[in-house]
Amino acid sequence: MRKTHLTALLIVLATGVWLASGYLGGVDAVADHPSISEQNAHNTVNGDDREPTIVRARTLTASAYSDEVKIRGHTENKRTVEVRAETQGRVIERPVERGTAVAAGDLLCRLAVEDRQARVSQAKEAVNQAQIEHEGSLRLKDGGFQSKTAIAQAKSRLATAEAQLEAATLDFERTFIRAPFSGVVEQTLLEVGDYAQPATPCARVVDLDPMLLVGQVSERDVSRLAIGGTAVGVLASGETATGTISFIGHQADPATRTYRVEATVANPDHRLLSGATAEIAIVVGEVGAHQISSAVLALDDAGQMGVRTVDADSRVRFHPVEIVADADHGVWVTGLPSTVTLITVGHELVVDGERVEVRLEDRDNAGVSAKALDGQASPIAGRS
């Protein structure tokens, strides 16, 4: 046998023996690795037997945080009316244009009078005649020369004449088409020379004061709202509008299962335009909360989200928290004591009950700590 063959055979035998050695020791030879929770419990029991871990912490005090329901909505004018003709006639005047601000009673369109004035005068004379006849019948009644039937007929003729006068007067007044309320003319629908029939629209008038902030609220949040509550809308232009809740829907939208909410906003100068997009925040109460960096959030062995703090005995405590809002520099959370010492650096290296050495941060180091926290791995991926 060649030397190279012998060498190859020895290598194969040695490799086989090495591979088989893992099974020769049986089950007892397999290393026993504890779970994370078992390791945490072991570290907690034996924490006093080793040097305390150095952590950086900051003392925080709860602040009053306004609990808000935030919805996406829009502005909406309270009412829009197409003012229509109530009689027929040719348009001889339209003193308004689109965008004209009008007060209640201002003229929008005027129709030709034609023979209406004459009919009013004729009706007035008929009333005078019927009045004289009725008074004469009453005098004859006192002398016993007039029957009750004749008196009733005279009274009926007087009532008919008065009704005809009122009808002629109303028809004359209807030639003046006026604004029903103060607002802005959004659109003109008749021109001078057009012939209007009853129900022909003259102009569309939009009421911009007050303005409404309108949005849809979920089933979960609608019960937290109340009439008279405060709503603040931030428009796309950056302008803000503050109003009072004036309506909360009682029937859900069948498509979205949400409820309509309206807040009334004073708009005397018409600065707010209808249909503008708005982010609406409705204050529903105040809670004591802490603003923290999202990097300090962690999970306990049960998967509950919280933060690690240090108690008066320099021991780590895990506090479950609930996020109530996102902010530009972290998150607002509830569930912590009013004043707490929060571990900001090293929270992923310690466990509940472990003794630590605390190095408190001052306000000047807060920005540096935030940057350090942002550079760490996700707290959820660290040790719990």
Short mmCIF file of C-alpha atoms in Angstrom, two decimals:
data_model
loop_
_atom_site.label_atom_id
_atom_site.label_comp_id
_atom_site.label_asym_id
_atom_site.label_seq_id
_atom_site.Cartn_x
_atom_site.Cartn_y
_atom_site.Cartn_z
CA MET A 1 0.00 0.00 0.00
CA ARG A 2 1.26 3.40 -0.90
CA LYS A 3 2.12 5.90 1.77
CA THR A 4 -0.48 8.41 0.50
CA HIS A 5 -3.24 5.81 0.71
CA LEU A 6 -2.22 4.95 4.26
CA THR A 7 -2.29 8.61 5.23
CA ALA A 8 -5.75 9.09 3.76
CA LEU A 9 -7.05 6.01 5.59
CA LEU A 10 -5.72 7.28 8.91
CA ILE A 11 -7.42 10.67 8.34
CA VAL A 12 -10.75 8.99 7.59
CA LEU A 13 -10.50 6.81 10.72
CA ALA A 14 -9.59 9.78 12.90
CA THR A 15 -12.53 11.81 11.54
CA GLY A 16 -14.94 8.95 12.18
CA VAL A 17 -13.74 8.54 15.76
CA TRP A 18 -14.14 12.32 16.35
CA LEU A 19 -17.69 12.33 14.96
CA ALA A 20 -18.68 9.30 17.03
CA SER A 21 -17.30 10.80 20.25
CA GLY A 22 -20.36 13.08 20.50
CA TYR A 23 -22.64 10.10 20.96
CA LEU A 24 -20.36 8.11 23.29
CA GLY A 25 -21.02 10.41 26.22
CA GLY A 26 -24.82 9.93 25.98
CA VAL A 27 -27.43 12.55 26.88
CA ASP A 28 -25.43 13.70 29.91
CA ALA A 29 -22.70 15.02 27.62
CA VAL A 30 -25.03 17.63 26.06
CA ALA A 31 -24.53 21.09 27.58
CA ASP A 32 -27.49 22.34 29.62
CA HIS A 33 -28.17 25.98 28.65
CA PRO A 34 -30.67 27.80 30.92
CA SER A 35 -33.50 29.86 29.46
CA ILE A 36 -33.46 33.66 29.61
CA SER A 37 -36.00 33.75 32.43
CA GLU A 38 -33.97 31.16 34.43
CA GLN A 39 -30.80 33.18 33.87
CA ASN A 40 -32.58 36.37 35.00
CA ALA A 41 -33.81 34.63 38.17
CA HIS A 42 -30.29 33.33 38.85
CA ASN A 43 -28.81 36.78 38.40
CA THR A 44 -31.41 38.28 40.74
CA VAL A 45 -30.69 35.75 43.53
CA ASN A 46 -26.92 36.11 43.20
CA GLY A 47 -26.94 39.83 42.37
CA ASP A 48 -25.47 40.79 45.76
CA ASP A 49 -22.52 38.43 45.25
CA ARG A 50 -21.12 40.37 42.30
CA GLU A 51 -20.15 43.91 41.53
CA PRO A 52 -23.17 46.16 40.87
CA THR A 53 -23.71 47.12 37.26
CA ILE A 54 -23.11 50.78 36.50
CA VAL A 55 -26.14 52.42 34.85
CA ARG A 56 -27.02 55.95 33.92
CA ALA A 57 -30.38 57.27 35.11
CA ARG A 58 -32.44 60.43 35.19
CA THR A 59 -35.01 61.63 37.72
CA LEU A 60 -38.33 62.42 36.06
CA THR A 61 -41.46 64.09 37.42
CA ALA A 62 -44.90 63.54 35.93
CA SER A 63 -46.52 66.40 34.02
CA ALA A 64 -50.17 67.11 33.27
CA TYR A 65 -50.81 65.77 29.79
CA SER A 66 -54.01 66.63 27.94
CA ASP A 67 -55.67 63.41 26.84
CA GLU A 68 -56.97 64.07 23.34
CA VAL A 69 -58.99 62.35 20.65
CA LYS A 70 -57.40 63.21 17.31
CA ILE A 71 -59.28 62.89 14.06
CA ARG A 72 -58.80 64.03 10.48
CA GLY A 73 -61.60 66.26 9.24
CA HIS A 74 -62.41 69.46 7.41
CA THR A 75 -64.11 72.80 7.73
CA GLU A 76 -67.69 73.10 6.55
CA ASN A 77 -70.00 76.09 6.30
CA LYS A 78 -73.11 75.78 8.41
CA ARG A 79 -75.63 76.30 5.59
CA THR A 80 -75.84 76.91 1.85
CA VAL A 81 -79.04 78.08 0.19
CA GLU A 82 -80.03 78.61 -3.43
CA VAL A 83 -82.37 81.60 -3.22
CA ARG A 84 -85.18 81.05 -5.73
CA ALA A 85 -87.88 83.18 -7.32
CA GLU A 86 -91.39 82.85 -5.87
CA THR A 87 -93.12 84.50 -8.82
CA GLN A 88 -92.52 84.89 -12.52
CA GLY A 89 -91.08 87.83 -14.40
CA ARG A 90 -88.16 89.25 -16.32
CA VAL A 91 -84.95 90.02 -14.37
CA ILE A 92 -84.28 93.78 -14.54
CA GLU A 93 -81.61 94.07 -11.83
CA ARG A 94 -78.99 91.88 -10.14
CA PRO A 95 -76.84 94.06 -7.87
CA VAL A 96 -74.58 91.28 -6.56
CA GLU A 97 -71.66 89.34 -8.03
CA ARG A 98 -69.84 86.22 -6.91
CA GLY A 99 -67.98 86.87 -3.68
CA THR A 100 -70.22 89.74 -2.60
CA ALA A 101 -70.86 89.82 1.15
CA VAL A 102 -74.55 90.32 1.86
CA ALA A 103 -76.64 90.88 4.98
CA ALA A 104 -80.05 89.40 5.65
CA GLY A 105 -82.61 91.20 3.48
CA ASP A 106 -80.15 92.53 0.86
CA LEU A 107 -81.42 92.49 -2.72
CA LEU A 108 -80.10 89.68 -4.91
CA CYS A 109 -82.36 89.95 -7.97
CA ARG A 110 -85.28 92.20 -8.94
CA LEU A 111 -88.04 91.20 -11.36
CA ALA A 112 -90.12 93.50 -13.51
CA VAL A 113 -93.20 94.85 -11.66
CA GLU A 114 -95.41 94.81 -14.79
CA ASP A 115 -99.08 95.23 -13.70
CA ARG A 116 -98.54 94.21 -10.09
CA GLN A 117 -98.63 97.77 -8.76
CA ALA A 118 -101.93 98.38 -10.56
CA ARG A 119 -103.42 95.23 -9.09
CA VAL A 120 -102.41 96.38 -5.61
CA SER A 121 -104.15 99.72 -6.15
CA GLN A 122 -107.26 97.98 -7.50
CA ALA A 123 -107.35 95.65 -4.49
CA LYS A 124 -107.09 98.60 -2.09
CA GLU A 125 -110.12 100.29 -3.70
CA ALA A 126 -112.06 97.03 -3.51
CA VAL A 127 -111.31 96.82 0.19
CA ASN A 128 -112.52 100.40 0.71
CA GLN A 129 -115.78 99.68 -1.10
CA ALA A 130 -116.38 96.44 0.80
CA GLN A 131 -115.65 98.23 4.09
CA ILE A 132 -118.26 100.93 3.35
CA GLU A 133 -120.87 98.35 2.37
CA HIS A 134 -120.22 96.33 5.53
CA GLU A 135 -120.51 99.39 7.78
CA GLY A 136 -123.75 100.44 6.02
CA SER A 137 -125.29 97.02 6.56
CA LEU A 138 -124.49 97.22 10.25
CA ARG A 139 -126.26 100.61 10.54
CA LEU A 140 -129.32 99.23 8.75
CA LYS A 141 -129.30 96.28 11.13
CA ASP A 142 -129.67 98.64 14.10
CA GLY A 143 -132.81 100.10 12.48
CA GLY A 144 -134.20 96.68 11.68
CA PHE A 145 -133.92 97.23 7.93
CA GLN A 146 -131.22 94.66 7.13
CA SER A 147 -131.37 90.88 7.37
CA LYS A 148 -128.66 88.72 8.88
CA THR A 149 -128.05 87.19 5.46
CA ALA A 150 -127.28 90.53 3.86
CA ILE A 151 -124.99 91.45 6.71
CA ALA A 152 -123.08 88.14 6.34
CA GLN A 153 -122.73 88.69 2.58
CA ALA A 154 -121.27 92.18 3.14
CA LYS A 155 -118.82 90.79 5.67
CA SER A 156 -117.78 88.02 3.26
CA ARG A 157 -117.17 90.54 0.43
CA LEU A 158 -114.96 92.57 2.78
CA ALA A 159 -112.91 89.50 3.76
CA THR A 160 -112.49 88.53 0.10
CA ALA A 161 -111.33 92.03 -0.84
CA GLU A 162 -108.80 92.05 2.01
CA ALA A 163 -107.44 88.63 0.94
CA GLN A 164 -107.06 89.82 -2.65
CA LEU A 165 -105.18 92.90 -1.45
CA GLU A 166 -102.82 90.77 0.61
CA ALA A 167 -102.21 88.42 -2.34
CA ALA A 168 -101.50 91.32 -4.70
CA THR A 169 -99.14 92.91 -2.15
CA LEU A 170 -97.24 89.65 -1.65
CA ASP A 171 -96.90 89.12 -5.40
CA PHE A 172 -95.51 92.64 -5.73
CA GLU A 173 -93.01 92.07 -2.89
CA ARG A 174 -91.87 88.81 -4.46
CA THR A 175 -90.38 90.72 -7.36
CA PHE A 176 -87.59 91.58 -4.90
CA ILE A 177 -85.52 88.43 -4.28
CA ARG A 178 -83.56 88.99 -1.06
CA ALA A 179 -80.86 87.21 0.95
CA PRO A 180 -82.40 85.08 3.73
CA PHE A 181 -79.34 85.49 6.00
CA SER A 182 -75.94 87.14 6.12
CA GLY A 183 -73.28 85.43 4.07
CA VAL A 184 -71.36 85.46 0.80
CA VAL A 185 -72.72 85.04 -2.70
CA GLU A 186 -70.99 81.92 -3.96
CA GLN A 187 -72.65 81.79 -7.37
CA THR A 188 -75.05 83.90 -9.46
CA LEU A 189 -77.62 81.92 -11.45
CA LEU A 190 -79.70 84.61 -13.18
CA GLU A 191 -78.64 87.42 -15.49
CA VAL A 192 -80.43 90.64 -16.34
CA GLY A 193 -82.90 89.83 -19.13
CA ASP A 194 -83.51 86.23 -18.05
CA TYR A 195 -87.10 85.23 -17.47
CA ALA A 196 -87.66 83.65 -14.09
CA GLN A 197 -90.34 81.14 -13.24
CA PRO A 198 -91.35 80.19 -9.70
CA ALA A 199 -88.50 78.10 -8.17
CA THR A 200 -85.89 79.44 -10.62
CA PRO A 201 -82.64 79.98 -8.61
CA CYS A 202 -81.28 83.51 -8.51
CA ALA A 203 -78.08 83.08 -6.47
CA ARG A 204 -76.37 80.69 -4.08
CA VAL A 205 -75.61 82.19 -0.67
CA VAL A 206 -73.14 80.57 1.73
CA ASP A 207 -73.23 81.22 5.48
CA LEU A 208 -69.61 81.34 6.72
CA ASP A 209 -70.25 82.50 10.29
CA PRO A 210 -70.15 80.33 12.25
CA MET A 211 -67.93 77.75 10.58
CA LEU A 212 -67.96 74.07 11.49
CA LEU A 213 -65.10 71.67 12.17
CA VAL A 214 -66.38 68.29 11.01
CA GLY A 215 -64.85 64.85 11.53
CA GLN A 216 -65.67 61.18 12.06
CA VAL A 217 -64.97 59.57 15.45
CA SER A 218 -64.54 55.84 16.04
CA GLU A 219 -66.88 53.72 18.15
CA ARG A 220 -64.19 53.48 20.82
CA ASP A 221 -63.80 57.25 21.26
CA VAL A 222 -67.29 58.64 20.67
CA SER A 223 -68.40 57.86 24.24
CA ARG A 224 -65.54 60.03 25.57
CA LEU A 225 -66.88 63.16 23.89
CA ALA A 226 -69.49 65.56 25.24
CA ILE A 227 -71.45 68.54 23.94
CA GLY A 228 -69.66 71.72 24.96
CA GLY A 229 -66.18 70.20 24.78
CA THR A 230 -63.29 72.06 23.18
CA ALA A 231 -61.99 71.16 19.73
CA VAL A 232 -58.90 72.64 18.08
CA GLY A 233 -58.38 72.30 14.34
CA VAL A 234 -55.04 72.83 12.60
CA LEU A 235 -55.53 73.64 8.93
CA ALA A 236 -53.17 72.74 6.11
CA SER A 237 -52.05 76.38 6.05
CA GLY A 238 -50.93 76.11 9.68
CA GLU A 239 -53.77 78.29 10.93
CA THR A 240 -55.63 77.10 14.03
CA ALA A 241 -59.34 77.30 14.80
CA THR A 242 -60.84 76.66 18.23
CA GLY A 243 -64.48 75.76 18.63
CA THR A 244 -67.06 74.13 20.87
CA ILE A 245 -68.58 70.71 20.15
CA SER A 246 -72.17 71.33 19.08
CA PHE A 247 -73.20 67.97 17.64
CA ILE A 248 -72.33 64.31 18.17
CA GLY A 249 -73.95 61.80 15.84
CA HIS A 250 -76.16 59.08 17.28
CA GLN A 251 -76.10 56.84 14.21
CA ALA A 252 -72.92 55.32 12.80
CA ASP A 253 -71.96 55.61 9.17
CA PRO A 254 -72.83 52.15 7.76
CA ALA A 255 -69.66 52.08 5.64
CA THR A 256 -67.06 53.21 8.21
CA ARG A 257 -68.85 52.58 11.56
CA THR A 258 -67.84 56.05 12.69
CA TYR A 259 -69.87 58.92 14.13
CA ARG A 260 -70.06 62.50 12.84
CA VAL A 261 -68.85 65.21 15.20
CA GLU A 262 -69.25 68.95 14.66
CA ALA A 263 -67.62 71.86 16.49
CA THR A 264 -68.83 75.43 16.00
CA VAL A 265 -66.16 78.07 15.36
CA ALA A 266 -66.80 81.83 15.28
CA ASN A 267 -65.81 83.25 11.88
CA PRO A 268 -66.96 86.90 11.78
CA ASP A 269 -64.27 88.02 9.34
CA HIS A 270 -64.76 85.00 7.03
CA ARG A 271 -61.08 84.09 7.35
CA LEU A 272 -61.91 80.37 7.49
CA LEU A 273 -62.90 78.85 4.18
CA SER A 274 -65.25 75.94 3.79
CA GLY A 275 -63.84 72.54 2.76
CA ALA A 276 -60.30 73.03 4.10
CA THR A 277 -58.54 69.94 5.51
CA ALA A 278 -58.03 70.04 9.27
CA GLU A 279 -56.36 67.92 11.95
CA ILE A 280 -58.82 68.10 14.84
CA ALA A 281 -57.85 67.48 18.47
CA ILE A 282 -60.60 67.17 21.06
CA VAL A 283 -59.53 67.40 24.71
CA VAL A 284 -61.26 64.71 26.81
CA GLY A 285 -59.28 65.05 30.06
CA GLU A 286 -55.87 65.33 31.69
CA VAL A 287 -53.59 62.58 33.00
CA GLY A 288 -50.25 62.53 34.78
CA ALA A 289 -47.67 61.28 32.29
CA HIS A 290 -43.92 61.17 31.67
CA GLN A 291 -42.15 61.97 28.42
CA ILE A 292 -39.37 59.45 27.77
CA SER A 293 -37.21 58.27 24.90
CA SER A 294 -38.66 55.27 23.08
CA ALA A 295 -35.19 53.67 23.30
CA VAL A 296 -35.64 52.94 27.02
CA LEU A 297 -38.73 50.78 26.46
CA ALA A 298 -38.26 47.07 27.14
CA LEU A 299 -40.23 43.84 27.50
CA ASP A 300 -40.43 41.69 30.61
CA ASP A 301 -40.48 37.87 30.60
CA ALA A 302 -44.25 37.92 30.03
CA GLY A 303 -43.88 40.17 26.98
CA GLN A 304 -45.30 43.23 28.72
CA MET A 305 -43.92 46.59 27.65
CA GLY A 306 -42.39 48.83 30.30
CA VAL A 307 -39.29 50.59 31.58
CA ARG A 308 -36.65 49.85 34.21
CA THR A 309 -36.19 52.22 37.13
CA VAL A 310 -34.10 52.35 40.30
CA ASP A 311 -35.68 52.41 43.76
CA ALA A 312 -34.35 53.98 46.96
CA ASP A 313 -32.25 50.84 47.67
CA SER A 314 -30.48 51.10 44.29
CA ARG A 315 -32.33 48.07 42.95
CA VAL A 316 -33.85 47.72 39.53
CA ARG A 317 -37.63 47.71 39.23
CA PHE A 318 -39.64 46.99 36.10
CA HIS A 319 -42.73 49.15 35.60
CA PRO A 320 -45.31 48.32 32.92
CA VAL A 321 -46.32 51.47 31.01
CA GLU A 322 -48.88 52.48 28.42
CA ILE A 323 -48.05 54.84 25.57
CA VAL A 324 -50.65 57.62 25.34
CA ALA A 325 -49.06 59.76 22.62
CA ASP A 326 -46.06 60.18 20.36
CA ALA A 327 -44.02 63.37 20.60
CA ASP A 328 -41.15 64.96 18.69
CA HIS A 329 -38.62 63.89 21.34
CA GLY A 330 -40.00 60.58 22.56
CA VAL A 331 -43.29 59.22 23.82
CA TRP A 332 -45.70 60.08 26.63
CA VAL A 333 -46.40 57.15 28.95
CA THR A 334 -48.55 56.47 31.99
CA GLY A 335 -48.15 53.84 34.71
CA LEU A 336 -45.11 55.28 36.52
CA PRO A 337 -44.96 56.87 39.98
CA SER A 338 -45.18 60.67 40.07
CA THR A 339 -41.41 60.94 40.60
CA VAL A 340 -39.19 58.18 39.30
CA THR A 341 -35.52 57.47 38.59
CA LEU A 342 -35.47 56.07 35.07
CA ILE A 343 -32.54 54.04 33.76
CA THR A 344 -31.56 55.62 30.44
CA VAL A 345 -28.30 53.78 29.66
CA GLY A 346 -27.64 50.16 30.62
CA HIS A 347 -31.27 49.12 31.08
CA GLU A 348 -30.73 46.15 28.77
CA LEU A 349 -27.89 44.84 31.00
CA VAL A 350 -29.84 44.55 34.26
CA VAL A 351 -32.84 42.63 35.55
CA ASP A 352 -35.61 43.26 38.05
CA GLY A 353 -34.30 43.24 41.64
CA GLU A 354 -30.64 43.58 40.68
CA ARG A 355 -28.48 46.01 42.66
CA VAL A 356 -26.90 48.72 40.52
CA GLU A 357 -24.63 51.71 40.82
CA VAL A 358 -26.46 54.78 39.57
CA ARG A 359 -24.90 57.75 37.86
CA LEU A 360 -27.52 60.46 37.58
CA GLU A 361 -27.74 62.66 34.53
CA ASP A 362 -28.27 66.39 34.67
CA ARG A 363 -30.27 68.40 32.17
CA ASP A 364 -27.13 69.35 30.25
CA ASN A 365 -26.42 65.70 29.48
CA ALA A 366 -29.96 64.88 28.43
CA GLY A 367 -29.28 65.46 24.73
CA VAL A 368 -26.09 63.39 24.86
CA SER A 369 -27.93 60.53 26.53
CA ALA A 370 -30.66 60.60 23.93
CA LYS A 371 -28.07 60.26 21.18
CA ALA A 372 -26.39 57.42 23.02
CA LEU A 373 -29.70 55.66 23.43
CA ASP A 374 -30.53 56.03 19.76
CA GLY A 375 -27.26 54.30 18.84
CA GLN A 376 -28.06 51.18 20.89
CA ALA A 377 -29.80 48.10 19.64
CA SER A 378 -33.55 47.84 20.01
CA PRO A 379 -34.47 47.29 23.70
CA ILE A 380 -36.87 44.54 22.66
CA ALA A 381 -33.98 42.59 21.21
CA GLY A 382 -31.93 42.91 24.40
CA ARG A 383 -32.14 40.93 27.59
CA SER A 384 -35.43 41.24 29.48
#
